[in-house]
Structures are given as C-alpha cells and as structure tokens.
mmCIF file with all atom_site columns, C-alpha atoms and ligand atoms in Angstrom:
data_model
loop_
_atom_site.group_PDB
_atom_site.id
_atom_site.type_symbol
_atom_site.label_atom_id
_atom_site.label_alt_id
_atom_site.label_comp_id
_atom_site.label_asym_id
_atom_site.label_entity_id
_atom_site.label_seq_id
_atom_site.pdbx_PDB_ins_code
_atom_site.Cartn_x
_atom_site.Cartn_y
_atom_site.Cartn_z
_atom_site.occupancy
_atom_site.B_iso_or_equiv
_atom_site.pdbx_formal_charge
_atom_site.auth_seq_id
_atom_site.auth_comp_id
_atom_site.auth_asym_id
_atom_site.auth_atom_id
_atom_site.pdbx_PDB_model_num
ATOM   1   C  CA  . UNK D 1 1   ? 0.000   0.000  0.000   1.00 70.00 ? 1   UNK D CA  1
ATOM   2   C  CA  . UNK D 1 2   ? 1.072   3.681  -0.847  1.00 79.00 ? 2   UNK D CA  1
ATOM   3   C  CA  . UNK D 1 3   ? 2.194   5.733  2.129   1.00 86.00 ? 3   UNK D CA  1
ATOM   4   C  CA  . UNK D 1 4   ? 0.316   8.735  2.096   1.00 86.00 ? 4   UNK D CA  1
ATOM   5   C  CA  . UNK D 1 5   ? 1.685   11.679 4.471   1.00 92.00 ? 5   UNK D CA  1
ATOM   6   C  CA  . UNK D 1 6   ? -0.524  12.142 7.270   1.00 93.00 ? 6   UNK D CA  1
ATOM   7   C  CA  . UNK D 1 7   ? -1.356  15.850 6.545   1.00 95.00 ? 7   UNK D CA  1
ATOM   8   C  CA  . UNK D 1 8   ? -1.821  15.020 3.281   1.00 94.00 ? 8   UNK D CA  1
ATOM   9   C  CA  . UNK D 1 9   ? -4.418  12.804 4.065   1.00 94.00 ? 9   UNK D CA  1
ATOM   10  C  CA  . UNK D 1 10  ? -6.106  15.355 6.125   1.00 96.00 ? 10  UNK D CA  1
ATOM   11  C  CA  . UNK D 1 11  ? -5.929  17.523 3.607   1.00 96.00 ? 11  UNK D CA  1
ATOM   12  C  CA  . UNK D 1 12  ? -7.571  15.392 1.035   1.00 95.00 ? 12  UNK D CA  1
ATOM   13  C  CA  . UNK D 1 13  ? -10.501 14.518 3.267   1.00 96.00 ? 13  UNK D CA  1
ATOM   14  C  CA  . UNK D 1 14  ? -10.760 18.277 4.024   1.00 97.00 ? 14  UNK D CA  1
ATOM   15  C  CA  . UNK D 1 15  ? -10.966 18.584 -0.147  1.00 97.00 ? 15  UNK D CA  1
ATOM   16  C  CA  . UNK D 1 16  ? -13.078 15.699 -0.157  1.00 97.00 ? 16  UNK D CA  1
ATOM   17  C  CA  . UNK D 1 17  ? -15.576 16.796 2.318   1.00 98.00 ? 17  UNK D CA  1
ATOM   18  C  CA  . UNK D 1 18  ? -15.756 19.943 0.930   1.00 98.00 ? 18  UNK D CA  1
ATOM   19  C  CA  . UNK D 1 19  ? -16.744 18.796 -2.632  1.00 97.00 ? 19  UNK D CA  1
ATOM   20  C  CA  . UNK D 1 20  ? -19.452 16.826 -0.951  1.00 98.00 ? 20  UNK D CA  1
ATOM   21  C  CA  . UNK D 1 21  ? -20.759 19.670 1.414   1.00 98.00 ? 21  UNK D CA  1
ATOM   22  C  CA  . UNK D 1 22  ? -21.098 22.225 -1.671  1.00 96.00 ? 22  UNK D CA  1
ATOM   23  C  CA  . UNK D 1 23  ? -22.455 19.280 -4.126  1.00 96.00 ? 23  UNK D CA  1
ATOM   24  C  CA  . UNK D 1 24  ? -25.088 19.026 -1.284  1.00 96.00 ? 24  UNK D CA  1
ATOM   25  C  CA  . UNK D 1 25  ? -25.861 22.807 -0.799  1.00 93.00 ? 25  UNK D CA  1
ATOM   26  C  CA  . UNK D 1 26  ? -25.877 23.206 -4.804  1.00 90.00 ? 26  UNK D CA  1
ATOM   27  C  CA  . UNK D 1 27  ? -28.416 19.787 -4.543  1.00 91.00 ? 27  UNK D CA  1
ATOM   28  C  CA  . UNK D 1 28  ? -30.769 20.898 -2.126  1.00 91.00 ? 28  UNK D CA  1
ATOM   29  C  CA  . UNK D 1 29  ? -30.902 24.569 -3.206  1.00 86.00 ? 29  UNK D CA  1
ATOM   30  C  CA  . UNK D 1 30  ? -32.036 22.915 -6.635  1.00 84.00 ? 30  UNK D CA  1
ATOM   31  C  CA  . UNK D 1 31  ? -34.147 20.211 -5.577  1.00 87.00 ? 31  UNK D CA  1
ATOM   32  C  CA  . UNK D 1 32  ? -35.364 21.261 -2.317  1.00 86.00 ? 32  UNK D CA  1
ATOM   33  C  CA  . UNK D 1 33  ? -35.964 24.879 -2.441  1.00 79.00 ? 33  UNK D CA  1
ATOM   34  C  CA  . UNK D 1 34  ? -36.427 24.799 -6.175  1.00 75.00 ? 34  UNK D CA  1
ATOM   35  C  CA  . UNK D 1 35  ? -33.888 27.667 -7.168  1.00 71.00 ? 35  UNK D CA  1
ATOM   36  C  CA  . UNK D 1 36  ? -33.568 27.939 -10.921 1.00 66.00 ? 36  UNK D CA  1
ATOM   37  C  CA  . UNK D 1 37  ? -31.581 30.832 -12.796 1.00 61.00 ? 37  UNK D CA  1
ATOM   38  C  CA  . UNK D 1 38  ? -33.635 33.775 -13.044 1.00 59.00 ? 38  UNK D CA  1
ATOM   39  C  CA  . UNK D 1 39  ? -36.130 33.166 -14.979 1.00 61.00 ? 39  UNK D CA  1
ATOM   40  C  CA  . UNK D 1 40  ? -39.901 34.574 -15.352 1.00 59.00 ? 40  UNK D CA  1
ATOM   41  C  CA  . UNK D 1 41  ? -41.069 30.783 -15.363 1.00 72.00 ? 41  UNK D CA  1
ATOM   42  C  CA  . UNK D 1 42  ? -42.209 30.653 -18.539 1.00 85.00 ? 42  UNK D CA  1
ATOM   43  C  CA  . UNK D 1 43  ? -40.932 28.908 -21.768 1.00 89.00 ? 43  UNK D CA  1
ATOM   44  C  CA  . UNK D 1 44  ? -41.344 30.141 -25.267 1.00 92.00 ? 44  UNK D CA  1
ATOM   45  C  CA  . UNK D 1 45  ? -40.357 28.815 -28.676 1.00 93.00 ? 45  UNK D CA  1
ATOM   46  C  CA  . UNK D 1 46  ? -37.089 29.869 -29.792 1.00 93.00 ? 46  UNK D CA  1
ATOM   47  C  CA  . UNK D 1 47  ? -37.981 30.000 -33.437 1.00 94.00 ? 47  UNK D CA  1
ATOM   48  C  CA  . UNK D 1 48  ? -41.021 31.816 -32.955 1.00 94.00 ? 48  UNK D CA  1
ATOM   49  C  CA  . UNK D 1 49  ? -40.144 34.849 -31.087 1.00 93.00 ? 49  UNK D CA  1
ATOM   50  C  CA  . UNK D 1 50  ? -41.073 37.212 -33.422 1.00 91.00 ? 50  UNK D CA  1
ATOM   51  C  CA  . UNK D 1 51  ? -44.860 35.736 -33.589 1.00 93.00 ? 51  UNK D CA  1
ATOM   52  C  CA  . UNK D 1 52  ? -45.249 35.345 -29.759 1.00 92.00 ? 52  UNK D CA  1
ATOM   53  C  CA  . UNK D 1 53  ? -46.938 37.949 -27.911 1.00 92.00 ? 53  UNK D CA  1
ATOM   54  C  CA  . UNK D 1 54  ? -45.172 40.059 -25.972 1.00 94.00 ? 54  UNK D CA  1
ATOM   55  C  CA  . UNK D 1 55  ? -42.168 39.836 -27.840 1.00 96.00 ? 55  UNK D CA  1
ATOM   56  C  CA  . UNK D 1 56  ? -43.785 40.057 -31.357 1.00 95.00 ? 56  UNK D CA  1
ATOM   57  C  CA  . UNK D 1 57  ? -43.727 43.727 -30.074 1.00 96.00 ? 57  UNK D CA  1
ATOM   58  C  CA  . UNK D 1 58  ? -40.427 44.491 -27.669 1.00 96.00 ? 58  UNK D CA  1
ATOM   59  C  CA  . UNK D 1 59  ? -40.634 47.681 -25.691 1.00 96.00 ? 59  UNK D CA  1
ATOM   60  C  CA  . UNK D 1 60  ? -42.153 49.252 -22.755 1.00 97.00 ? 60  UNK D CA  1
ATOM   61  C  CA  . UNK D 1 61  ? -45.381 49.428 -21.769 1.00 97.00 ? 61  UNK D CA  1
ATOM   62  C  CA  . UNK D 1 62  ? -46.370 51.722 -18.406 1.00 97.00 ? 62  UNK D CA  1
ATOM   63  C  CA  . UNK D 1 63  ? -48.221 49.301 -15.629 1.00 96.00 ? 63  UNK D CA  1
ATOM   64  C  CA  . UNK D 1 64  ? -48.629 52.423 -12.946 1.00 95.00 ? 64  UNK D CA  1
ATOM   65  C  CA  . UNK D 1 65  ? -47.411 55.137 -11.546 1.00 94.00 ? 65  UNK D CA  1
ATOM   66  C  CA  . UNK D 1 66  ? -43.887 54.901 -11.890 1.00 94.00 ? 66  UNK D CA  1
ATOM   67  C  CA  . UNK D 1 67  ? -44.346 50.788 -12.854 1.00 97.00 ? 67  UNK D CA  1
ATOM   68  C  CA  . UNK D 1 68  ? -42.808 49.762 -16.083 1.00 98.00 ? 68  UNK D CA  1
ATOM   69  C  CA  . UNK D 1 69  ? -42.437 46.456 -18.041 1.00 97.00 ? 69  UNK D CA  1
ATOM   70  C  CA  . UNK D 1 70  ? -39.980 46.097 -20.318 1.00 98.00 ? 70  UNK D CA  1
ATOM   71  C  CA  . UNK D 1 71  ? -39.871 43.662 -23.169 1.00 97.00 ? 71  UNK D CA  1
ATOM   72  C  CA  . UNK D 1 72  ? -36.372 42.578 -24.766 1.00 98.00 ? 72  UNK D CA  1
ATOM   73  C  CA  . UNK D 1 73  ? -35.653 40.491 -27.934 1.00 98.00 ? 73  UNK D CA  1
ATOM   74  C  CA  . UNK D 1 74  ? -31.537 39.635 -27.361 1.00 97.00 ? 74  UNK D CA  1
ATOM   75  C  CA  . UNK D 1 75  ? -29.759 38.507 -30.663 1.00 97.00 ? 75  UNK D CA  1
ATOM   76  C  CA  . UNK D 1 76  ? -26.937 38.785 -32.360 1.00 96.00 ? 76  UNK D CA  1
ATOM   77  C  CA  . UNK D 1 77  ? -25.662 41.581 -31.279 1.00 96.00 ? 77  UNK D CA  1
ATOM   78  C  CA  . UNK D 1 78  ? -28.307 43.928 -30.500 1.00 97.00 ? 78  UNK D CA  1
ATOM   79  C  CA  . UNK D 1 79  ? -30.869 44.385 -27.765 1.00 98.00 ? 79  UNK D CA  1
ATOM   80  C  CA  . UNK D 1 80  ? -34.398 45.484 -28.978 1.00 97.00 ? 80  UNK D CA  1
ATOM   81  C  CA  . UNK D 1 81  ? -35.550 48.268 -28.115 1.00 97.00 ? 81  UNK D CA  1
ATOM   82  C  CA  . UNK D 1 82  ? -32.324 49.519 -28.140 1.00 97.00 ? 82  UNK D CA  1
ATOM   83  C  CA  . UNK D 1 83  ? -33.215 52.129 -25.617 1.00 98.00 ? 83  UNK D CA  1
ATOM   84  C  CA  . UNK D 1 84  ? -35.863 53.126 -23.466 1.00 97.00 ? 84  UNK D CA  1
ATOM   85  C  CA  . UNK D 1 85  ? -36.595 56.352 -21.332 1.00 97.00 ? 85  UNK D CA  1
ATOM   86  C  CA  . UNK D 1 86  ? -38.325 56.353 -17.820 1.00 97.00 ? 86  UNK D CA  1
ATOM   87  C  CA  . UNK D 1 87  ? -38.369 58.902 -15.118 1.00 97.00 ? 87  UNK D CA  1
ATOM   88  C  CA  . UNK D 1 88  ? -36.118 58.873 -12.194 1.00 97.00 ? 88  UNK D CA  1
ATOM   89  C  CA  . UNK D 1 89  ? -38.128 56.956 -9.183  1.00 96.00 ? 89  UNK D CA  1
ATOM   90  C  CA  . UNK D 1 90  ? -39.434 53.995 -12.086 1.00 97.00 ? 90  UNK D CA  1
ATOM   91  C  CA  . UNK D 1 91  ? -39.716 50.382 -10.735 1.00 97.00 ? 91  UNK D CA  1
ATOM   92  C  CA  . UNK D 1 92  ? -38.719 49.027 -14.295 1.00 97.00 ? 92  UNK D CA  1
ATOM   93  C  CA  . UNK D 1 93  ? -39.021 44.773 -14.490 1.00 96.00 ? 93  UNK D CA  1
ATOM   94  C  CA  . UNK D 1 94  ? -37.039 43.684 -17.659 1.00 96.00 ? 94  UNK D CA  1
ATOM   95  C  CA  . UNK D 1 95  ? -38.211 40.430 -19.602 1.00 96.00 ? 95  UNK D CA  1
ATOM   96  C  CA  . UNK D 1 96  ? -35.694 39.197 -22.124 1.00 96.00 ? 96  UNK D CA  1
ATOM   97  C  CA  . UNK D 1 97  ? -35.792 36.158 -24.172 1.00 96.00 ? 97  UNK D CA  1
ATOM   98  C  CA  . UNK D 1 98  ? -33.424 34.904 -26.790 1.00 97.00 ? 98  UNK D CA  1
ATOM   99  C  CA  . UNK D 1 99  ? -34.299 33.841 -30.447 1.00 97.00 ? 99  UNK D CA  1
ATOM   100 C  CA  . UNK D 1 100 ? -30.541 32.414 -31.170 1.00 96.00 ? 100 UNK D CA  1
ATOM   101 C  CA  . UNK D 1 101 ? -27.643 31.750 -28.662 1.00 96.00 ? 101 UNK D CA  1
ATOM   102 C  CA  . UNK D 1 102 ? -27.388 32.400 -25.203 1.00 96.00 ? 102 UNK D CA  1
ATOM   103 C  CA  . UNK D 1 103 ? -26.587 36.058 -24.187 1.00 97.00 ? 103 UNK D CA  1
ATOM   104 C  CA  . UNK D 1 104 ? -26.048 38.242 -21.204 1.00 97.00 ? 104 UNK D CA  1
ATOM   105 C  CA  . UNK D 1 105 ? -28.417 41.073 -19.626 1.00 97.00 ? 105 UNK D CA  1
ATOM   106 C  CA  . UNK D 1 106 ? -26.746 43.368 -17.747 1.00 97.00 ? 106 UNK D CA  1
ATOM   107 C  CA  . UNK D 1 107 ? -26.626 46.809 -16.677 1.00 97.00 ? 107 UNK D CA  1
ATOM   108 C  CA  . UNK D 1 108 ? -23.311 47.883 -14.638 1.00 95.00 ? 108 UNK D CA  1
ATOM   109 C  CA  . UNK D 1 109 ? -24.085 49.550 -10.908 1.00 89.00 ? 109 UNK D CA  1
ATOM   110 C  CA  . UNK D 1 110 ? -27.225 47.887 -10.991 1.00 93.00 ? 110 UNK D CA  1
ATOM   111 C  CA  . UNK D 1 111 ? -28.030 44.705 -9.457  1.00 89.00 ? 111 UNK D CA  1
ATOM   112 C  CA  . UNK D 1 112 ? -29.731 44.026 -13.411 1.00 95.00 ? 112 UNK D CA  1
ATOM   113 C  CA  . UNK D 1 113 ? -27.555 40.654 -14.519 1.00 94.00 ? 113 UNK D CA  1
ATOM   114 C  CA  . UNK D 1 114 ? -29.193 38.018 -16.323 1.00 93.00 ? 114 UNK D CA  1
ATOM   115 C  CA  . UNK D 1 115 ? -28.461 35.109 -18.515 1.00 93.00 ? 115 UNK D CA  1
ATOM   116 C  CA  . UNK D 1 116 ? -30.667 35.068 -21.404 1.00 94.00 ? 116 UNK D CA  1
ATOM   117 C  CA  . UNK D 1 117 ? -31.176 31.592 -22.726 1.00 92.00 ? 117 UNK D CA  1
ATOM   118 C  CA  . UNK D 1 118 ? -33.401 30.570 -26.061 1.00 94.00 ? 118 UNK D CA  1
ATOM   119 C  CA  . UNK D 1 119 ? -36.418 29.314 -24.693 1.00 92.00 ? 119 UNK D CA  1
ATOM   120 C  CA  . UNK D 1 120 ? -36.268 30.973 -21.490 1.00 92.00 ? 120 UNK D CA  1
ATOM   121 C  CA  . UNK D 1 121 ? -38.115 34.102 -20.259 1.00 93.00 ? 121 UNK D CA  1
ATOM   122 C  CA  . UNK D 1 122 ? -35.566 35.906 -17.855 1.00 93.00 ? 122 UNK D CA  1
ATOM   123 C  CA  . UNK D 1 123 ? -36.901 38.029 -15.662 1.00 92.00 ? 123 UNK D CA  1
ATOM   124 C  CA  . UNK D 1 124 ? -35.406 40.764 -13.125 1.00 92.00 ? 124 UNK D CA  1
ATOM   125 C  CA  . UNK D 1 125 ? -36.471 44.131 -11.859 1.00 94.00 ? 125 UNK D CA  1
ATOM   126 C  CA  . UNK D 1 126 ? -35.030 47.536 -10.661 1.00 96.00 ? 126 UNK D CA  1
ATOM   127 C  CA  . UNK D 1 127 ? -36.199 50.442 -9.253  1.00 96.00 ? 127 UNK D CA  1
ATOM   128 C  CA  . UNK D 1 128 ? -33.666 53.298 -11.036 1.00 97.00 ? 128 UNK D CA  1
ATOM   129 C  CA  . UNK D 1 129 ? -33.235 55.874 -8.253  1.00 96.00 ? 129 UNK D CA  1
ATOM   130 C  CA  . UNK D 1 130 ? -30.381 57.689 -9.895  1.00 96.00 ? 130 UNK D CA  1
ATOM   131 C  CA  . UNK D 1 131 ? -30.779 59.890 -12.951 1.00 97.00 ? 131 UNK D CA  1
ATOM   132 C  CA  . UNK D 1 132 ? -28.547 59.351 -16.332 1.00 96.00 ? 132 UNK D CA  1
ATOM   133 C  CA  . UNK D 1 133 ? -28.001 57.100 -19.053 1.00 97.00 ? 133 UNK D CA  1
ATOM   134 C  CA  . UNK D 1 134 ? -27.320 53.495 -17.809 1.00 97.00 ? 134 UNK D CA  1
ATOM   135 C  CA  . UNK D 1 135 ? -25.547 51.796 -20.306 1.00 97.00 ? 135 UNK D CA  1
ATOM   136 C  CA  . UNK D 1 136 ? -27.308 47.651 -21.293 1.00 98.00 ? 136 UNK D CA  1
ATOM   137 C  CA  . UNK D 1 137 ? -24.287 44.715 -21.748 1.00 97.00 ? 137 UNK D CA  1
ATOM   138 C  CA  . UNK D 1 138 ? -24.264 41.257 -23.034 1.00 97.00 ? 138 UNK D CA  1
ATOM   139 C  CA  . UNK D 1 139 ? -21.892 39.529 -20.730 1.00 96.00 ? 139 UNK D CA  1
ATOM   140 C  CA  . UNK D 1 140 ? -22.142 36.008 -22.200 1.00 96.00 ? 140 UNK D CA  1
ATOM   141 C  CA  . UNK D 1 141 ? -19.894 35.826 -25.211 1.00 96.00 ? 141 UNK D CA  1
ATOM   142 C  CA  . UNK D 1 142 ? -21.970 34.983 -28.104 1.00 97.00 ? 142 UNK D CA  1
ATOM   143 C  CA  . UNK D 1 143 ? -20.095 35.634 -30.969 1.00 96.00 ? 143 UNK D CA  1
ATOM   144 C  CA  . UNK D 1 144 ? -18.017 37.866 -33.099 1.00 95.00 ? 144 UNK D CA  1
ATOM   145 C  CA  . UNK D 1 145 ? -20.223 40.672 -32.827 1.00 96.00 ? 145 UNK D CA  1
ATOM   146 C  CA  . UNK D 1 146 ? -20.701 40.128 -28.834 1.00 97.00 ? 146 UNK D CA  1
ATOM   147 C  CA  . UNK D 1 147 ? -18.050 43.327 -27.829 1.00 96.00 ? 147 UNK D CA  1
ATOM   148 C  CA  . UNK D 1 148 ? -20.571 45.609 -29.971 1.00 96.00 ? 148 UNK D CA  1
ATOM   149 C  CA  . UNK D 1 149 ? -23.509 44.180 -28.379 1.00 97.00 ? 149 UNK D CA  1
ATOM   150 C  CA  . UNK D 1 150 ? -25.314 47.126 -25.951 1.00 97.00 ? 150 UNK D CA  1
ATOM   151 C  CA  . UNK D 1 151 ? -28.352 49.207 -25.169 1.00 97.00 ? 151 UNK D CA  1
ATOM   152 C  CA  . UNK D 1 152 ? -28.967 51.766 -22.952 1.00 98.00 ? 152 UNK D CA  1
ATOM   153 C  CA  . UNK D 1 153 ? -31.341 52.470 -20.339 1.00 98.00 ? 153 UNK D CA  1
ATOM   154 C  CA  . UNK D 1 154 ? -32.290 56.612 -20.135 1.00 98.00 ? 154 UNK D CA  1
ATOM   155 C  CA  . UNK D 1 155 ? -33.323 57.804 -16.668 1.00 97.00 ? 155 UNK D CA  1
ATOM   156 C  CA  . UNK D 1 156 ? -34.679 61.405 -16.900 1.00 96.00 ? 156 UNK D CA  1
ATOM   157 C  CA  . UNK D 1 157 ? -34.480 63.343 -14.055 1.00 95.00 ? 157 UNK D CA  1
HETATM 158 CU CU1 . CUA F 2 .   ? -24.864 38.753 -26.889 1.00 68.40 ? 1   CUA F CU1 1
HETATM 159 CU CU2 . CUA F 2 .   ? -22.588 38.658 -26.114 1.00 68.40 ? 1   CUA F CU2 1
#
C-alpha cells in the first residue's frame, strides 16, 4: 500500500468533504428549495419569437405610476428596443428572451444581470433611483459581434 503523508491525508478529506458539502448545498438549493436561474417561469419557442406575444412587439409598456415592463428580444448583437426612457423613481421589471444563442443582460451599478437563454423568459427588476443614461451589456460571449452588443437604459431626471 502507498504511504500517504498524514497531513496530506487530512488535507484530502478536508478537499473531499468539501466537494461533498457544496455538491449538497448546490443539490438541495435545486431540488429542495427549487432555485432555478432567473427566470420569469415561462418557456417560449425559440424560433417563434417574433410571432409570440409580448415579444412580437419588444418595448415598454407603463403598468402604474412609476411601474414599467420592459420587453427585450436579445440577438446577435443587439438588444431590442435599443433604448428606453423612464423617469427617475421607475420600478422598471425587464423580460428578455433569446431567439438564437445564449446572451447576457446586464446593466453595470445595478443589481440588473441576467443570462438570457433561447427558450427561457428571464426576468429581473429595478427600481432606477439615480438619474442618467445606464448603459445595457451582453456579458455572455456569443459571438463575433458580442463586444458591440449594448443598449442603454435613459433615466430622466
Ligand atoms: Cu450577446 Cu454577447
């Protein structure tokens, strides 16, 4: 039989444990308490996007005072609508789906960051308390084009 070093068989079981204990947490945070990516719940056909209602029409539609929802088609490598314009104070929920590869939705000092998978409704909200021009990323790469891909989000004071 190999001699193994006591520490370093501490050590291993430490590493070993460890795998197990976050496999666990990663198991029961899936199974158990049913935590999924963010997502809106809902699943829509890929290759029919531009036919399905909301997204047949992308853009932002006023719920309330101050209440916004905002539909996004992601593709290669634009966002539609491109931009949108709400007043400072606006509780803004963002639902993006994909009709191609899988990109990112995400706007920087916000906590707005998304994956936005084909099939897949992703869903996330913000309430923009700070006036100015927030600028929209893709941070999944999803193709040559992904560096160019952006939108912006216009707060007006
Ligand atoms: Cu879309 Cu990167």
């Amino acid at each position: 039989m190999i001699h193994v070093n006591r520490y370093e068989r501490v050590w291993l079981t430490f590493g070993f444990l460890m795998l197990a204990a976050f496999l666990a947490t990663i198991t029961v945070a899936a199974v158990v308490d049913g935590i999924n990516p963010p997502s809106a719940g809902t699943t829509i056909d890929p290759t029919k996007v531009a036919d399905t209602a909301p997204f047949d029409k992308p853009g932002l539609r006023q719920t309330g005072p101050k209440a916004y929802e905002a539909y996004y088609v992601a593709r290669v490598f634009s966002y539609t609508p491109a931009k949108i314009s709400v007043p400072v104070g606006s509780h803004v929920t963002f639902y993006v789906t994909s009709p191609d590869v899988v990109h990112g939705f995400s706007i920087p000092l916000t906590d707005v960051n998304v994956m936005v998978v084909p099939g897949w409704v992703s869903s996330v909200a913000h309430t923009f308390q700070t006036p100015g021009t927030y600028l929209l990323l893709c941070n999944e790469y999803c193709g040559a084009g992904h560096q160019n891909m952006e939108g912006q989000v216009e707060v007006t004071p």
